[in-house]
Coordinates of C-alpha atoms in Angstrom, one line a residue:
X136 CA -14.9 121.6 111.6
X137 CA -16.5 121.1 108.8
X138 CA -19.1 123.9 108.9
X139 CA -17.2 126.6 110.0
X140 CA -19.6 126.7 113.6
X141 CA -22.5 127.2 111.7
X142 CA -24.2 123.9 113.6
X143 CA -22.8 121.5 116.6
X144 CA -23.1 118.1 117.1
X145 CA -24.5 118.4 120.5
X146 CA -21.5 118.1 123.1
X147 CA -21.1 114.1 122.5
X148 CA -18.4 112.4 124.5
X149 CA -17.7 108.5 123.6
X150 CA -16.4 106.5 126.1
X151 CA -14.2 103.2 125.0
X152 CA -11.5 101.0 126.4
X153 CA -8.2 101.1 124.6
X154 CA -4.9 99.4 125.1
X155 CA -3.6 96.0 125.8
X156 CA -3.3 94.4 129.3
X157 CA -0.1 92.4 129.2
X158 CA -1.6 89.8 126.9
X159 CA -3.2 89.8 123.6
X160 CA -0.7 90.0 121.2
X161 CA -2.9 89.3 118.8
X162 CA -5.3 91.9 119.5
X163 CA -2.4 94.6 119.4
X164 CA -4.4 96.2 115.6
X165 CA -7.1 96.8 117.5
X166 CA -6.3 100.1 119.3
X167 CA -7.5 102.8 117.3
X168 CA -6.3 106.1 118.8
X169 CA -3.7 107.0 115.9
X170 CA -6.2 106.8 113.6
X171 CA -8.9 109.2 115.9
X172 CA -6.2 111.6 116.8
X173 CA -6.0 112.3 113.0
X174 CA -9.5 112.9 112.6
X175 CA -10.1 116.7 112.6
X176 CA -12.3 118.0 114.5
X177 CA -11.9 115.3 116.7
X178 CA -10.4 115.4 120.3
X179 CA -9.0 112.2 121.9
X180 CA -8.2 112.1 125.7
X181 CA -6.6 109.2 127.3
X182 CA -5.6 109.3 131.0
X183 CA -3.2 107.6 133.2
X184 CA -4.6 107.7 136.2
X185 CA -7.7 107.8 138.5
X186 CA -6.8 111.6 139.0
X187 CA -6.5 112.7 135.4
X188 CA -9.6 109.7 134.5
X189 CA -12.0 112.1 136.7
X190 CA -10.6 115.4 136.0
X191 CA -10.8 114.8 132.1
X192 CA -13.9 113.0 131.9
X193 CA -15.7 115.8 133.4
X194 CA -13.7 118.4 131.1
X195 CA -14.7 116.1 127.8
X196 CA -18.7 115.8 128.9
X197 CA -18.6 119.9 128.9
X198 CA -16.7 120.7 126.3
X199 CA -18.7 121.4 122.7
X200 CA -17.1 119.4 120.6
X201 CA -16.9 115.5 120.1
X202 CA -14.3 113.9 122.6
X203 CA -13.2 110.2 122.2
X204 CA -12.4 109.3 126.2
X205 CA -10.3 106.0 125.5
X206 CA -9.7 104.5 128.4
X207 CA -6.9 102.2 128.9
X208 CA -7.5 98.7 130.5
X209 CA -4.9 98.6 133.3
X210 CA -6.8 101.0 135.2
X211 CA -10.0 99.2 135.6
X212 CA -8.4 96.7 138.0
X213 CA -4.6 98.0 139.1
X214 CA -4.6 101.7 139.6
X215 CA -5.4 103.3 143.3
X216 CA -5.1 106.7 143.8
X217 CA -7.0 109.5 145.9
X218 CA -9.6 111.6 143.6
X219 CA -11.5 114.7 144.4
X220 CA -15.2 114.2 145.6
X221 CA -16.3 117.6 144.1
X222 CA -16.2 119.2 141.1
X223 CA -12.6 119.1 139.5
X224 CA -11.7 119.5 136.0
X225 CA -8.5 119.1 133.7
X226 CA -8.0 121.5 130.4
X227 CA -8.3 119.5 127.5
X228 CA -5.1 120.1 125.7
X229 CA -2.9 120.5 128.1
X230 CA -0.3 117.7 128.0
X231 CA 0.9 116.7 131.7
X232 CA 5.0 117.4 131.5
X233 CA 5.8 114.2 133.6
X234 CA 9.7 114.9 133.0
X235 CA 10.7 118.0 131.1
X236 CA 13.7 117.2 127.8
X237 CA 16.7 118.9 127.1

């Protein structure tokens, strides 16, 4: 961003949990993803399932900027759902219209 493409940072992707898991209250400050999403040149991906989890993980590791991969909590343990064994990426950017609005 800040150097017009004159140098890259090297393709980093950061992995970190986010969000609460039904308890925690206090702990609520601690998500940080409105802050990152402001951060230019700076993209932020957080799936919602095992599907998009694979699909845009993949897409963030090749991609040549910095990606933040937050990864919310309630999928560690609850979330089942079939995944692709091969090679199977999501665009970055593309937000998933779960229901479209009027």
């Amino acid at each position: 961003y800040r150097t017009g493409g004159a140098y890259h940072c090297g393709r980093i992707t950061i992995r970190a949990p986010c969000a609460a898991v039904g308890h925690g209250s206090m702990y609520h400050s601690q998500s940080p993803e409105a802050f990152f999403a402001h951060s230019p040149g700076l993209k932020v991906v957080v799936p919602r399932g095992p599907l998009q989890a694979k699909g845009l993980l993949l897409a963030s590791i090749r991609d040549p900027n910095p990606v933040l991969f937050l990864e919310p909590k309630i999928l560690y343990r609850t979330s089942i759902a079939p995944v692709p064994t091969g090679d199977f990426e999501l665009p970055l950017g593309c937000a998933d219209i779960m229901r479209p609005g009027d």
